[in-house]
Coordinates of N, CA, C and O in Angstrom, one line a residue:
M441 N 2.5 15.5 -19.0 CA 3.0 16.1 -17.8 C 4.5 16.3 -18.0 O 5.2 15.3 -18.3
T442 N 5.0 17.4 -17.7 CA 6.5 17.6 -17.9 C 7.2 17.1 -16.7 O 6.6 16.8 -15.6
E443 N 8.5 16.9 -16.8 CA 9.3 16.4 -15.7 C 9.3 17.3 -14.5 O 9.3 16.8 -13.4
T444 N 9.3 18.6 -14.7 CA 9.4 19.5 -13.6 C 8.1 19.4 -12.8 O 8.1 19.5 -11.6
A445 N 7.0 19.3 -13.5 CA 5.7 19.2 -12.8 C 5.6 17.9 -12.0 O 5.0 17.9 -10.9
L446 N 6.1 16.8 -12.5 CA 6.1 15.6 -11.8 C 7.0 15.7 -10.6 O 6.7 15.1 -9.5
V447 N 8.1 16.3 -10.7 CA 9.0 16.5 -9.5 C 8.3 17.3 -8.5 O 8.4 17.0 -7.3
K448 N 7.6 18.4 -8.9 CA 6.9 19.2 -7.9 C 5.8 18.4 -7.2 O 5.5 18.5 -6.0
F449 N 5.1 17.5 -8.0 CA 4.1 16.7 -7.5 C 4.7 15.7 -6.4 O 4.1 15.5 -5.4
L450 N 5.8 15.1 -6.8 CA 6.5 14.2 -5.8 C 6.9 14.9 -4.6 O 6.9 14.3 -3.5
E451 N 7.4 16.2 -4.7 CA 7.8 16.9 -3.5 C 6.6 17.2 -2.6 O 6.8 17.3 -1.4
F452 N 5.4 17.3 -3.1 CA 4.2 17.5 -2.3 C 3.7 16.2 -1.8 O 3.3 16.1 -0.6
V453 N 3.7 15.1 -2.6 CA 3.1 13.8 -2.2 C 4.0 13.0 -1.2 O 3.5 12.3 -0.3
L454 N 5.3 13.1 -1.4 CA 6.2 12.2 -0.6 C 6.1 12.5 0.9 O 6.0 11.5 1.6
P455 N 6.0 13.7 1.4 CA 5.8 13.8 2.9 C 4.4 13.3 3.3 O 4.3 12.7 4.4
L456 N 3.4 13.4 2.5 CA 2.1 12.8 2.8 C 2.2 11.3 2.9 O 1.6 10.7 3.9
Y457 N 2.9 10.6 2.0 CA 3.0 9.2 2.0 C 3.8 8.7 3.2 O 3.5 7.7 3.9
I458 N 4.9 9.5 3.6 CA 5.7 9.1 4.7 C 4.9 9.2 6.0 O 4.9 8.4 6.9
T459 N 4.1 10.3 6.1 CA 3.3 10.5 7.3 C 2.2 9.4 7.4 O 2.0 8.9 8.5
A460 N 1.6 9.1 6.3 CA 0.6 8.1 6.3 C 1.2 6.7 6.7 O 0.6 5.9 7.4
F461 N 2.4 6.4 6.2 CA 3.0 5.2 6.4 C 3.4 5.0 7.9 O 3.2 4.0 8.5
I462 N 3.8 6.1 8.5 CA 4.1 6.1 10.0 C 2.8 5.8 10.8 O 2.8 5.0 11.7
L463 N 1.8 6.5 10.4 CA 0.5 6.3 11.1 C 0.0 4.9 10.9 O -0.5 4.3 11.9
Y464 N 0.1 4.4 9.7 CA -0.4 3.0 9.5 C 0.5 2.0 10.3 O 0.0 1.0 10.8
S465 N 1.8 2.3 10.4 CA 2.7 1.4 11.1 C 2.3 1.4 12.6 O 2.3 0.3 13.2
L466 N 2.0 2.5 13.1 CA 1.6 2.6 14.5 C 0.3 1.8 14.8 O 0.2 1.1 15.8
R467 N -0.6 2.0 13.8 CA -1.9 1.2 14.0 C -1.7 -0.3 13.8 O -2.3 -1.1 14.5
A468 N -0.8 -0.7 13.0 CA -0.5 -2.1 12.8 C 0.2 -2.7 14.1 O -0.1 -3.8 14.4
I469 N 1.0 -1.9 14.7 CA 1.7 -2.4 15.9 C 0.7 -2.3 17.1 O 0.7 -3.3 17.9
K470 N 0.0 -1.2 17.3 CA -0.9 -1.0 18.5 C -2.3 -1.4 18.3 O -3.1 -1.3 19.2
G471 N -2.7 -1.9 17.1 CA -4.1 -2.2 16.8 C -4.7 -3.1 17.9 O -4.2 -4.1 18.2
P472 N -5.8 -2.6 18.4 CA -6.4 -3.4 19.5 C -7.1 -4.6 19.0 O -7.3 -5.6 19.7
T473 N -7.6 -4.6 17.7 CA -8.2 -5.8 17.2 C -7.6 -6.3 15.9 O -6.8 -5.5 15.3
V474 N -7.8 -7.5 15.5 CA -7.3 -8.0 14.3 C -7.7 -7.2 13.1 O -6.9 -6.9 12.2
P475 N -9.0 -6.9 12.9 CA -9.4 -6.1 11.8 C -8.6 -4.7 11.7 O -8.4 -4.3 10.6
D476 N -8.3 -4.1 12.8 CA -7.5 -2.9 12.8 C -6.1 -3.1 12.2 O -5.6 -2.3 11.4
I477 N -5.5 -4.2 12.6 CA -4.2 -4.5 12.1 C -4.2 -4.8 10.6 O -3.4 -4.4 9.8
I478 N -5.2 -5.6 10.2 CA -5.4 -6.0 8.8 C -5.6 -4.7 7.9 O -5.0 -4.6 6.8
L479 N -6.4 -3.8 8.4 CA -6.7 -2.6 7.7 C -5.5 -1.8 7.5 O -5.2 -1.2 6.5
A480 N -4.7 -1.7 8.6 CA -3.4 -0.9 8.5 C -2.4 -1.5 7.5 O -1.9 -0.8 6.7
V481 N -2.3 -2.8 7.6 CA -1.4 -3.5 6.6 C -1.9 -3.3 5.2 O -1.1 -3.1 4.2
D482 N -3.2 -3.4 5.0 CA -3.8 -3.3 3.7 C -3.6 -1.8 3.2 O -3.2 -1.7 2.0
C483 N -3.8 -0.9 4.0 CA -3.6 0.5 3.6 C -2.1 0.8 3.2 O -1.8 1.5 2.2
M484 N -1.2 0.2 4.0 CA 0.2 0.3 3.7 C 0.6 -0.3 2.3 O 1.3 0.3 1.5
S485 N 0.0 -1.5 2.1 CA 0.3 -2.1 0.8 C -0.3 -1.3 -0.4 O 0.4 -1.2 -1.4
F486 N -1.5 -0.8 -0.3 CA -2.0 -0.1 -1.4 C -1.3 1.3 -1.6 O -1.1 1.8 -2.7
D487 N -0.9 1.9 -0.5 CA -0.1 3.2 -0.6 C 1.2 2.9 -1.3 O 1.7 3.7 -2.1
I488 N 1.9 1.8 -0.9 CA 3.2 1.5 -1.5 C 3.0 1.2 -3.0 O 3.8 1.7 -3.8
A489 N 1.9 0.5 -3.3 CA 1.6 0.2 -4.7 C 1.4 1.5 -5.5 O 1.8 1.6 -6.7
A490 N 0.6 2.4 -4.9 CA 0.3 3.6 -5.6 C 1.6 4.5 -5.8 O 1.8 5.1 -6.9
F491 N 2.4 4.5 -4.8 CA 3.7 5.2 -4.9 C 4.6 4.6 -6.0 O 5.3 5.3 -6.7
M492 N 4.6 3.3 -6.0 CA 5.4 2.6 -7.1 C 4.9 2.9 -8.4 O 5.7 3.1 -9.4
A493 N 3.6 3.1 -8.6 CA 3.0 3.4 -9.9 C 3.4 4.9 -10.3 O 3.8 5.1 -11.5
I494 N 3.5 5.8 -9.3 CA 3.9 7.1 -9.6 C 5.4 7.1 -10.0 O 5.8 7.8 -10.9
L495 N 6.2 6.4 -9.3 CA 7.6 6.3 -9.6 C 7.8 5.6 -11.0 O 8.8 5.9 -11.7
A496 N 7.0 4.7 -11.3 CA 7.1 4.0 -12.6 C 6.8 5.0 -13.8 O 7.5 5.0 -14.8
V497 N 5.9 5.9 -13.6 CA 5.7 7.0 -14.6 C 6.9 7.9 -14.6 O 7.4 8.3 -15.7
Y498 N 7.5 8.2 -13.5 CA 8.6 9.1 -13.5 C 9.8 8.5 -14.1 O 10.5 9.1 -14.9
F499 N 10.1 7.2 -13.8 CA 11.3 6.6 -14.3 C 11.0 5.8 -15.6 O 12.0 5.2 -16.2
K500 N 9.8 5.8 -16.1 CA 9.4 5.1 -17.3 C 9.8 3.7 -17.3 O 10.4 3.1 -18.2
S501 N 9.4 3.0 -16.2 CA 9.8 1.6 -15.9 C 8.6 0.7 -15.9 O 7.7 1.0 -15.1
T502 N 8.7 -0.3 -16.6 CA 7.6 -1.3 -16.6 C 7.7 -2.3 -15.4 O 6.7 -2.9 -15.0
Y503 N 8.9 -2.4 -14.9 CA 9.2 -3.3 -13.8 C 8.5 -2.8 -12.5 O 7.9 -3.6 -11.7
L504 N 8.4 -1.5 -12.3 CA 7.8 -1.0 -11.1 C 6.3 -1.2 -11.2 O 5.6 -1.4 -10.2
I505 N 5.7 -1.1 -12.4 CA 4.3 -1.3 -12.6 C 3.9 -2.7 -12.3 O 2.9 -3.0 -11.6
S506 N 4.7 -3.7 -12.8 CA 4.4 -5.1 -12.5 C 4.6 -5.4 -11.0 O 3.8 -6.2 -10.5
G507 N 5.5 -4.7 -10.3 CA 5.6 -4.9 -8.9 C 4.4 -4.3 -8.2 O 4.0 -4.9 -7.2
A508 N 4.0 -3.2 -8.6 CA 2.8 -2.6 -8.0 C 1.5 -3.4 -8.1 O 0.7 -3.6 -7.2
I509 N 1.4 -4.0 -9.3 CA 0.2 -4.9 -9.6 C 0.3 -6.1 -8.7 O -0.7 -6.5 -8.1
T510 N 1.5 -6.7 -8.6 CA 1.7 -7.9 -7.8 C 1.4 -7.6 -6.3 O 0.7 -8.4 -5.6
L511 N 1.9 -6.5 -5.8 CA 1.6 -6.1 -4.4 C 0.1 -5.8 -4.2 O -0.4 -6.2 -3.1
T512 N -0.5 -5.2 -5.1 CA -2.0 -5.0 -5.0 C -2.8 -6.3 -4.9 O -3.7 -6.4 -4.1
L513 N -2.4 -7.2 -5.8 CA -3.1 -8.5 -5.8 C -2.8 -9.3 -4.5 O -3.7 -9.9 -4.0
W514 N -1.6 -9.2 -4.0 CA -1.2 -9.8 -2.8 C -2.1 -9.3 -1.6 O -2.5 -10.0 -0.8
A515 N -2.2 -7.9 -1.6 CA -3.0 -7.3 -0.5 C -4.5 -7.7 -0.6 O -5.1 -8.0 0.4
Y516 N -5.0 -7.8 -1.8 CA -6.4 -8.3 -2.0 C -6.5 -9.7 -1.5 O -7.5 -10.1 -0.9
L517 N -5.6 -10.6 -1.9 CA -5.6 -12.0 -1.4 C -5.5 -12.1 0.1 O -6.2 -12.9 0.7
L518 N -4.7 -11.2 0.7 CA -4.7 -11.2 2.2 C -6.0 -10.8 2.8 O -6.5 -11.5 3.7
D519 N -6.7 -9.9 2.2 CA -8.0 -9.5 2.6 C -9.0 -10.6 2.5 O -9.8 -10.9 3.5
V520 N -9.0 -11.3 1.4 CA -10.0 -12.4 1.2 C -9.7 -13.5 2.2 O -10.6 -14.1 2.8
Y521 N -8.4 -13.8 2.4 CA -8.0 -14.9 3.2 C -8.4 -14.6 4.7 O -8.9 -15.5 5.4
I522 N -8.1 -13.4 5.2 CA -8.4 -13.1 6.5 C -9.9 -13.0 6.8 O -10.4 -13.4 7.8
A523 N -10.6 -12.4 5.8 CA -12.1 -12.4 5.9 C -12.7 -13.8 6.0 O -13.6 -14.0 6.8
N524 N -12.1 -14.7 5.2 CA -12.6 -16.1 5.2 C -12.3 -16.7 6.6 O -13.1 -17.4 7.2
H525 N -11.1 -16.4 7.1 CA -10.7 -17.0 8.4 C -11.6 -16.4 9.5 O -12.0 -17.1 10.5
L526 N -11.9 -15.1 9.5 CA -12.6 -14.5 10.6 C -14.1 -14.9 10.5 O -14.7 -15.0 11.6
T527 N -14.6 -15.2 9.4 CA -16.0 -15.6 9.3 C -16.3 -17.1 9.6 O -17.2 -17.5 10.2
K528 N -15.3 -17.9 9.1 CA -15.5 -19.4 9.2 C -14.7 -20.0 10.3 O -14.9 -21.2 10.6
K529 N -13.7 -19.3 10.8 CA -12.8 -19.8 11.8 C -12.0 -21.0 11.4 O -11.8 -21.9 12.2
E530 N -11.7 -21.1 10.1 CA -10.9 -22.2 9.6 C -9.8 -21.6 8.7 O -10.0 -20.6 8.1
V531 N -8.7 -22.3 8.6 CA -7.6 -21.9 7.7 C -7.6 -22.8 6.5 O -7.8 -24.0 6.6
G532 N -7.4 -22.2 5.3 CA -7.4 -22.9 4.1 C -8.4 -22.4 3.1 O -9.2 -21.5 3.4
A533 N -8.5 -23.1 2.0 CA -9.4 -22.7 1.0 C -10.8 -23.1 1.2 O -11.6 -23.6 1.7

């Protein structure tokens, strides 16, 4: 993929990511239930990680990829922890 094609791709994708992030933020703030809030935060985390991966390709940076992987694992851990808490009503392992 050439650099100009990647720039065109980013020009198309960036407004979509910003719109999605605003909608997720509204759902996280106004979410009527805890699962709605968790889902919004989860979607924000995965979208940020995907955008970091796209930027890592553009900038040819391994640091952004490691940050994206760490963020994705953190979001997955949050999902497992909250699911455990909601089903068993206890905090901890």
